[in-house]
Amino acid sequence: MSRLRLSGVFAALLSTTAFAAAPAPFDKPGVKIALVSYISAGDFFQAYQSGAEAQAKKLGIDLRVFPGKQDATEEREQIEQAVNLGVKAIVIDHGLPESLKDVAQKALDAGVKVIAFDVNLDNAKIPQVEQSDHLLAKLALEQAIKDNGESFKVGYVYVAGFAPLDRRDEVWTEFKKKYPGIQEIARFGAVNATTAASVADQAKAVLRAHPEITVIFAPYDEFARGAKLALGELGLADKVKVYSADVSTADIREITEAGSPWVATVATNPAVVGAVSVRAAALAAAGADPGHDIVVEPVLLTQKALKESGVTTVEELSAKLPAFGKSSAATAAWIPE
Ligand code: SR1
């Protein structure tokens, strides 16, 4: 037997042993699970999907990915298609709750487990994965106060209807009450296939009309990229500071480049969140309880700390900050991480 063939047999034996240790249906490879997304464009969602795929591969899961195009009708249809494919579980990633609640219930009625990431389906049977959005917004806003004091004028980027943005908005509302010197001068935002470009156009108009703005609170990295683009084009990068959510390798480059107005972000590793979502789906499909609120904690990343650490990629960040690179959410002895 050739050396190559021997190592192939050994690998097959090893993986059979790994599957044998898992509960049904994961004691055999090929269990179908679906990932149905509302948004697939942008660094966050691409990394989230990669993390979900990597975790699925380790469990021998046949992950069916239904990409999102910000289309509520299509997302509904994709959930129905996933049920018809015979998946054991569906991860519903973002979306508009009112257009999803009934199809999610239909999936449950058909015996399919459902996990929601960042969409509130208001259903006790559907575990929710989230990034502790309240803490995320609190850390970003506390950093803004540390840098700018308790009195400054803000351009706020927000689109209502997305669970993570709504939760971050609750904290923003509280902050404005607690610090009356912090004034929201303008509110704008868009979520579409080209979010950063749309936000950049809006931000330019806002900043031209309100030169008194010195802080932009943009709690989604696509919003922050748009704000940064606008500040660069208007020559205001040294007058206005941007505070955001999320991080990617491209974001780290934008945050740390010379003269960047993007001074802090608060983020999880989206690949870890994708992995946690698949683990939760696998636990549920195996008849275990992943818990109702599955939280991945974010970390504060300032421009200063990123520059001082010399970190240039998300992988380096994961290696340096274990709290960012790993999550103990939705784990079990039989689930390889
Ligand atoms: C349109 S919602 C965008 C947010 O979803 C995820 O929670 C990311 O953190 C991103 O900020």
PDB file of C-alpha atoms and ligand atoms in Angstrom, residues 39 44-45 94 117-118 131 162 164-165 168 191 219-220 246, ligand 1:
ATOM      1  CA  ILE A  39     -26.931  40.467   4.269  1.00  0.00           C
ATOM      2  CA  PHE A  44     -18.447  41.326   8.850  1.00  0.00           C
ATOM      3  CA  PHE A  45     -20.854  39.050   7.035  1.00  0.00           C
ATOM      4  CA  HIS A  94     -30.270  39.030  10.472  1.00  0.00           C
ATOM      5  CA  PHE A 117     -28.369  35.561  14.988  1.00  0.00           C
ATOM      6  CA  ASP A 118     -29.143  39.250  15.493  1.00  0.00           C
ATOM      7  CA  GLN A 131     -22.625  40.159  20.520  1.00  0.00           C
ATOM      8  CA  PHE A 162     -31.996  45.686  12.818  1.00  0.00           C
ATOM      9  CA  PRO A 164     -28.078  44.841  16.908  1.00  0.00           C
ATOM     10  CA  LEU A 165     -28.471  48.454  15.792  1.00  0.00           C
ATOM     11  CA  ARG A 168     -26.958  49.817  20.410  1.00  0.00           C
ATOM     12  CA  VAL A 191     -28.233  49.514   4.900  1.00  0.00           C
ATOM     13  CA  PRO A 219     -21.887  51.523  15.339  1.00  0.00           C
ATOM     14  CA  TYR A 220     -21.407  49.249  12.267  1.00  0.00           C
ATOM     15  CA  ASP A 246     -16.963  45.607  14.264  1.00  0.00           C
TER      16      ASP A 246
HETATM   17  C1  SR1 B   1     -27.213  46.023   9.672  1.00  0.00           C
HETATM   18  S1  SR1 B   1     -26.772  45.271  11.137  1.00  0.00           S
HETATM   19  C2  SR1 B   1     -25.058  45.349  11.139  1.00  0.00           C
HETATM   20  C3  SR1 B   1     -24.478  44.720  12.350  1.00  0.00           C
HETATM   21  O1  SR1 B   1     -24.787  43.368  12.372  1.00  0.00           O
HETATM   22  C4  SR1 B   1     -23.796  42.668  13.128  1.00  0.00           C
HETATM   23  O2  SR1 B   1     -24.294  42.583  14.405  1.00  0.00           O
HETATM   24  C5  SR1 B   1     -22.560  43.505  13.058  1.00  0.00           C
HETATM   25  O3  SR1 B   1     -21.995  43.722  14.320  1.00  0.00           O
HETATM   26  C6  SR1 B   1     -22.996  44.792  12.379  1.00  0.00           C
HETATM   27  O4  SR1 B   1     -22.564  45.933  13.046  1.00  0.00           O
END
